[in-house]
Coordinates of C-alpha atoms and ligand atoms in Angstrom, one line a residue:
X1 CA 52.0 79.5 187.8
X2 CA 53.2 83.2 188.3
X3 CA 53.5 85.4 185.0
X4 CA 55.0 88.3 185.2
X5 CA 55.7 88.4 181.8
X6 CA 52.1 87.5 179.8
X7 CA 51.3 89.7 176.6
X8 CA 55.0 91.0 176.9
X9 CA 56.6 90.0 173.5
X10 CA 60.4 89.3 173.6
X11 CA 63.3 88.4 170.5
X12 CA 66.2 86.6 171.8
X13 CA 69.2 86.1 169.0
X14 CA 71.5 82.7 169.6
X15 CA 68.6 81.3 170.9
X16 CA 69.0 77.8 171.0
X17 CA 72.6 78.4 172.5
X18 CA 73.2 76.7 176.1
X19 CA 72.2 80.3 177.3
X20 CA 70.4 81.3 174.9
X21 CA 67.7 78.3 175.8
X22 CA 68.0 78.7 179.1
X23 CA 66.4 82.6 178.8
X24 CA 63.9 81.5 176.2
X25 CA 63.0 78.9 178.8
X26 CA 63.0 81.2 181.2
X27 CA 61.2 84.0 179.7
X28 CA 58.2 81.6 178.2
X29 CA 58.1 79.9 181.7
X30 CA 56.9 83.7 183.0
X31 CA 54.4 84.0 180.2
X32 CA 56.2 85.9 177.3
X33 CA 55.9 85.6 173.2
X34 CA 58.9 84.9 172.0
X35 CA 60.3 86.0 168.7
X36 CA 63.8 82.9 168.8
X37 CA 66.6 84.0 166.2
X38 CA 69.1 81.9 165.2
X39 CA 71.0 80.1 162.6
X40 CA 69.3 76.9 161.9
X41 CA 65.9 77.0 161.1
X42 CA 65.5 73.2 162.3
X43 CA 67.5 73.9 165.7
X44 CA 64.9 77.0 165.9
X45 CA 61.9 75.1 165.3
X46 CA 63.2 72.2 168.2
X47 CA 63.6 74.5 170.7
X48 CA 59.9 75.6 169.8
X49 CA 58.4 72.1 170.2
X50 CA 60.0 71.7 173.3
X51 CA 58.9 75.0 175.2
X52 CA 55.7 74.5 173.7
X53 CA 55.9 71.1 175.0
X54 CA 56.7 72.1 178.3
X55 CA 53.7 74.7 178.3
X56 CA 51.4 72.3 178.1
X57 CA 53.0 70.1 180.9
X58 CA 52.8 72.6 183.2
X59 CA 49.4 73.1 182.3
X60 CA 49.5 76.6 181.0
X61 CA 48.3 78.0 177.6
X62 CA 51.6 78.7 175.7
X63 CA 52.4 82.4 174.5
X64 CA 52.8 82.7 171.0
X65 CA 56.3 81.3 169.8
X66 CA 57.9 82.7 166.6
X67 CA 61.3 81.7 164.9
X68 CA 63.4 83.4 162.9
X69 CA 66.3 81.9 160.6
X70 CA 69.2 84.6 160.0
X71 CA 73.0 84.8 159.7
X72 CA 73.7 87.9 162.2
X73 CA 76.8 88.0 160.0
X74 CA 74.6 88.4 156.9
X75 CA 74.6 92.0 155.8
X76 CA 70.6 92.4 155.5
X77 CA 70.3 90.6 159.1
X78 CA 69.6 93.5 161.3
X79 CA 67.0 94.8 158.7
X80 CA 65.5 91.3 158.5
X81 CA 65.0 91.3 162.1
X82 CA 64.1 94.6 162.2
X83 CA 61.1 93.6 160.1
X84 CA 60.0 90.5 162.2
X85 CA 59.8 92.7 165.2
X86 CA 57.5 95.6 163.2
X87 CA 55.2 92.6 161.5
X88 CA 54.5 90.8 164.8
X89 CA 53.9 94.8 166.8
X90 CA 57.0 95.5 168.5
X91 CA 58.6 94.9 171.5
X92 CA 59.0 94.6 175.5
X93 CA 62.2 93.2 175.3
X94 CA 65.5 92.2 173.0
X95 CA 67.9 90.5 174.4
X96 CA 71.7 90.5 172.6
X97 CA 72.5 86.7 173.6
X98 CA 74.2 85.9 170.3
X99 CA 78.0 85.9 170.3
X100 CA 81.6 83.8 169.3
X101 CA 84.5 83.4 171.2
X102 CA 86.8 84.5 168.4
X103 CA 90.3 83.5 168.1
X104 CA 92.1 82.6 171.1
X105 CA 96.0 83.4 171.7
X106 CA 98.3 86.6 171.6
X107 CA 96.7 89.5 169.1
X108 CA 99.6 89.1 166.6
X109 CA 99.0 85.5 166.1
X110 CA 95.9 85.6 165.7
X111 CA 93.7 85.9 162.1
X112 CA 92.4 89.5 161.5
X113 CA 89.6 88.4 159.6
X114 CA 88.2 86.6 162.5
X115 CA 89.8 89.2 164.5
X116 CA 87.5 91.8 163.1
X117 CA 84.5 89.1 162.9
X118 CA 84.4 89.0 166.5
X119 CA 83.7 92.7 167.1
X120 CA 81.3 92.5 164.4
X121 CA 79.0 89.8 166.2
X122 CA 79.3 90.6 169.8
X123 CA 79.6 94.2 169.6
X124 CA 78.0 96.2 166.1
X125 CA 75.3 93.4 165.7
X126 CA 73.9 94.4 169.2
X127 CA 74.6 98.1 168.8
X128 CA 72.8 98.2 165.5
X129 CA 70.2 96.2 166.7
X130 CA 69.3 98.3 169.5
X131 CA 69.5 101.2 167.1
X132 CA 67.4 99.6 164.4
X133 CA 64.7 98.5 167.7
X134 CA 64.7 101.5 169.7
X135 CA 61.2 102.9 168.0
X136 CA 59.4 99.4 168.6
X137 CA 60.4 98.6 172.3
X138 CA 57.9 99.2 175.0
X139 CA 54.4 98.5 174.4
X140 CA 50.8 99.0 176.1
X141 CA 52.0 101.5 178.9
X142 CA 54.8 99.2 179.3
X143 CA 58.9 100.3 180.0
X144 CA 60.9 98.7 176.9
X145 CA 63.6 96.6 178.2
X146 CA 66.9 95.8 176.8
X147 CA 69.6 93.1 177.9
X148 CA 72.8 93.0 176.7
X149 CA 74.8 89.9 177.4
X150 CA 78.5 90.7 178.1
X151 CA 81.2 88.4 179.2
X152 CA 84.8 87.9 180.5
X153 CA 86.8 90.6 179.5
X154 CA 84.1 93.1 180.1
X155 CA 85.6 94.6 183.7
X156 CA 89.6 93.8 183.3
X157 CA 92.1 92.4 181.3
X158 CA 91.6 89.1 179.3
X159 CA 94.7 87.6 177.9
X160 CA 94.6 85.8 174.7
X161 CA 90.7 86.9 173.9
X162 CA 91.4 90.4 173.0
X163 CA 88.3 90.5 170.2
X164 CA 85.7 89.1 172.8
X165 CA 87.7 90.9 175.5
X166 CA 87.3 94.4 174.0
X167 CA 83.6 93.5 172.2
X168 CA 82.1 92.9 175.7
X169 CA 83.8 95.8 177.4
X170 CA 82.6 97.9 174.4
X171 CA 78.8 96.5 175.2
X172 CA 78.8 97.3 178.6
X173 CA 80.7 100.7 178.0
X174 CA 76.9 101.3 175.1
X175 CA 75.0 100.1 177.2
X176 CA 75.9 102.8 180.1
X177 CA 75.7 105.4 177.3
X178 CA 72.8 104.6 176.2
X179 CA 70.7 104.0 179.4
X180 CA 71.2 107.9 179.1
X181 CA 70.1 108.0 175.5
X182 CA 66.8 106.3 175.9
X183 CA 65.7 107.5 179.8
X184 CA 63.2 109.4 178.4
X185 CA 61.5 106.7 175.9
X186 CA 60.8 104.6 179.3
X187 CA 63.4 101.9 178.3
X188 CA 65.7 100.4 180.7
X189 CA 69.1 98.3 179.1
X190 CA 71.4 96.9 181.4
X191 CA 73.9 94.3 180.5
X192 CA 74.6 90.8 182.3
X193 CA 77.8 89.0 183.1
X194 CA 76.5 85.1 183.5
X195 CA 79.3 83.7 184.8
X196 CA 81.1 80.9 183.3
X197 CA 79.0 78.5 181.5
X198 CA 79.4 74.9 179.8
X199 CA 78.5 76.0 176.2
X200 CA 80.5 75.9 172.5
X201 CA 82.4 78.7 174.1
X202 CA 83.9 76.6 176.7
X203 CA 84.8 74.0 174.0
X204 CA 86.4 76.2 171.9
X205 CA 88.4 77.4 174.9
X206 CA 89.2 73.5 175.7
X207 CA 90.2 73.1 171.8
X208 CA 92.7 75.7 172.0
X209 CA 94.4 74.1 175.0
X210 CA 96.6 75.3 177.9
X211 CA 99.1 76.9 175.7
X212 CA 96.9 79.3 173.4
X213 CA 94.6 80.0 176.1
X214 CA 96.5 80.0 178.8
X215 CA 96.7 77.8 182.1
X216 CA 93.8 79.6 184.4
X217 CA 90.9 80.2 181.2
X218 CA 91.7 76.0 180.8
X219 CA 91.4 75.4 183.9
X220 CA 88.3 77.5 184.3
X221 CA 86.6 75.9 181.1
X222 CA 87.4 72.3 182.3
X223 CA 85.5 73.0 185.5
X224 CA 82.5 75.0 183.6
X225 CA 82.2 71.4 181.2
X226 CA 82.4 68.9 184.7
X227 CA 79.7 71.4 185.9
X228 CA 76.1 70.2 186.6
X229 CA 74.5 71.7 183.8
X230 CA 72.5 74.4 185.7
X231 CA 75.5 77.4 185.4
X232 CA 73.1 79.2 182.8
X233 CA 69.6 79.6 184.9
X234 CA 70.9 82.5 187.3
X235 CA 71.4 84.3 184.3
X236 CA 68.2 83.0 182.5
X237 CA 66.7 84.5 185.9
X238 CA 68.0 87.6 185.8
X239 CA 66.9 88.1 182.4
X240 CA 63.3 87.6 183.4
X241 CA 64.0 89.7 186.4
X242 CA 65.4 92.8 183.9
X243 CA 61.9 92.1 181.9
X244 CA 59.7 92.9 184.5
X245 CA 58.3 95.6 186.0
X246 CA 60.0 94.9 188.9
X247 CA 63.1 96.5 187.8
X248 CA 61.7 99.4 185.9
X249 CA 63.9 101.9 186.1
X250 CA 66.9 100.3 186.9
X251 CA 69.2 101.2 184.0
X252 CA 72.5 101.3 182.6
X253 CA 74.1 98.5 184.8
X254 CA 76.3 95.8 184.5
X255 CA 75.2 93.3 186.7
X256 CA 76.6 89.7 187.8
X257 CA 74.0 87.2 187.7
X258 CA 75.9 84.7 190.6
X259 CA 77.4 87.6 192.8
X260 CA 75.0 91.1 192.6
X261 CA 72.2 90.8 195.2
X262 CA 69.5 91.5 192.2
X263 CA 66.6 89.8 193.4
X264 CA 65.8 92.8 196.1
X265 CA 68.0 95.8 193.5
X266 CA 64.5 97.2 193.3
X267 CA 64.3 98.2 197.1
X268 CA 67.7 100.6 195.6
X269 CA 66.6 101.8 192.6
X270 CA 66.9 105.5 193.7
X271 CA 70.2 104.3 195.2
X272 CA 71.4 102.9 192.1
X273 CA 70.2 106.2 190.2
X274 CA 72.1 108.3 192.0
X275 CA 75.0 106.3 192.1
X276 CA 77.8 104.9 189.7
X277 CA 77.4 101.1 191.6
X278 CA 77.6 98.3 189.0
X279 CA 79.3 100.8 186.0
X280 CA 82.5 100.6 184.5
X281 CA 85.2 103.4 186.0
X282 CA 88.4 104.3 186.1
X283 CA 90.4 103.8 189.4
X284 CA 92.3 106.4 190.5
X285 CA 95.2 106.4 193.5
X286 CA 92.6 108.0 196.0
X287 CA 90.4 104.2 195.5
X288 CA 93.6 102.3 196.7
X289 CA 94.3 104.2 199.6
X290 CA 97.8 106.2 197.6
X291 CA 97.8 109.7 197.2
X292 CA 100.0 110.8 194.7
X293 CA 100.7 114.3 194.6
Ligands
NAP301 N1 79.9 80.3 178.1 C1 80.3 81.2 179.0 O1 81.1 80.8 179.9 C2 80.0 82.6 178.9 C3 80.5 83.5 179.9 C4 80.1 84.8 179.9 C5 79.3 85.3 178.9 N2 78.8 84.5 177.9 C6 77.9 85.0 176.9 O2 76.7 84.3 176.9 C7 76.1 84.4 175.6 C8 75.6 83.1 175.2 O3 76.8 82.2 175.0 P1 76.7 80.6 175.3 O4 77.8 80.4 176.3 O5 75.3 80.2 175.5 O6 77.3 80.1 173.9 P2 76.6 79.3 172.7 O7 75.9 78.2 173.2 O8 77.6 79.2 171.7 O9 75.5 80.4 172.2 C9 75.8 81.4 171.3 C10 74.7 81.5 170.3 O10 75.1 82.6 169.4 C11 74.7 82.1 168.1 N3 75.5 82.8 167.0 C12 76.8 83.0 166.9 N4 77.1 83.6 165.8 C13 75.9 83.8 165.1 C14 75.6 84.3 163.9 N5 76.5 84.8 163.0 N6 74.3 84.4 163.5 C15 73.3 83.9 164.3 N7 73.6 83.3 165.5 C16 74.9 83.3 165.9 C17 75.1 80.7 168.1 O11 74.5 80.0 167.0 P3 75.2 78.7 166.3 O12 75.2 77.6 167.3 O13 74.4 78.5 165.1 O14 76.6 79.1 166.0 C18 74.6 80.2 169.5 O15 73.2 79.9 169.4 C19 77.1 85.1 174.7 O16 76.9 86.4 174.6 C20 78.4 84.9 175.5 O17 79.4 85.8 175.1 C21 79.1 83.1 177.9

């Protein structure tokens, strides 16, 4: 078995979500520690067992698995994390996976509270993360790593999911910034969008039906649920692809795990470097063929 990943030690928050489980998987699969956060100590220590189970299937020695049990909306969570990574040595990798759909339906109808909620968990819980993390990521020689997990909304309009719509654009928006920030530490960050996935996000979107959600996000959820399952392990690739040495370098992107040709992005690096391909930007008349004087 090829690992790519052995001695590296990465923390994953939502870990035992659909995606969540299919990085950890992923990641453990190419020989990485993993340092699992989540809410539920129980769910935490199942998907343990069962990678650790699966290690020994595959007849490979299993890299050390750690869990940790934290509210993300808890005020001491990014401190609590913060002090899991530092006691276990640091980091080659954090991945921001943790997030909520947030209310669904026009901004005026929706509760501000959970309004406000949803930026707070998918956009200042992995901004203050990567803050708190920055001095412990990279380790032994190696390029720290950052992925940020960003989602519909991100790269246009998203009607009725204005908190998750603006969080994720927001994510991708830091995570361009601070590519820049962090060059010279030797850490990479990129963000992912997954595509759509079967997950409680979906649900959610099926709960709130045609009318609050509106006809094409039902429609797209619907077909996500009657999926077969595997939606998440592109993603969960590219992940393990963004932890590797293999893309070292590669920074500040927002790439699509089922579209972007990622798998050979290495042979463009200096391409990419040079270039504003896979960034957020604003289009101007020029880019649609119009010239306006
Ligand atoms: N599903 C899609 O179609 C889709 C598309 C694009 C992007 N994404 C992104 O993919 C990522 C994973 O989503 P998913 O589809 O796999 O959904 P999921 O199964 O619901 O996973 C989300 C995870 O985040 C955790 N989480 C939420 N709030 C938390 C909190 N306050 N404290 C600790 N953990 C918390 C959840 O834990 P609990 O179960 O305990 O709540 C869950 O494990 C998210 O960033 C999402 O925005 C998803």
């Amino acid at each position: 078995m090829s690992t790519p990943l052995a001695g590296h030690r990465a923390l994953i928050t939502g870990a035992y979500g659909t995606l969540g489980t299919a990085i950890c998987r992923r990641l453990h699969a190419d020989g990485a520690g993993l340092l699992m956060v989540g809410r539920s100590a129980a769910r935490l220590e199942e998907l343990a067992a069962t990678l650790a189970a699966e290690s020994a299937a595959a007849g490979g020695a299993s890299a050390p698995l750690e869990t940790l049990a934290v509210d993300l909306a808890a005020a001491d969570a990014v401190g609590t994390i913060a002090g899991a990574a530092a006691a276990g040595g640091g980091l080659d990798l954090l991945v921001n996976n943790a997030a909520i759909q947030g209310p669904i339906g026009p901004l005026w109808e929706n509760d501000w509270d959970a309004w406000q909620e949803t930026i707070r968990i998918d956009l200042l819980v992995p901004v203050a993360l990567c803050r708190a993390l920055v001095g412990q990521l990279g380790r032994n020689g190696r390029r720290g790593k950052i992925v940020n997990i960003s989602g519909g909304g991100a790269t246009g309009p998203r009607p009725n999911f204005s908190a998750y719509g603006v969080a994720k654009a927001a994510l991708v928006r830091f995570t361009e910034t601070f590519a820049h920030e962090v060059r010279e530490r030797q850490i990479d960050i990129n963000a992912i969008a997954p595509g759509v996935i079967a997950s409680q996000m979906t649900q959610a979107i099926l709960a709130a039906g045609n009318t609050r959600a509106g006809n094409t996000e039902a429609a797209t959820a619907r077909k996500a649920v009657d999926g077969d399952g595997s939606a998440q392990d592109k993603a969960a690739a590219l992940t393990g692809w963004l932890a590797s040495a293999a893309s070292d370098g590669i920074t500040g992107r927002l790439l699509a795990a089922l579209w972007d040709p990622w798998p050979s992005l290495d042979q463009r690096a200096a391409d990419l470097a040079s270039s504003d391909i896979y960034t957020l930007r604003r289009i101007v008349p020029e880019d649609r063929g119009r010239h306006w004087e």
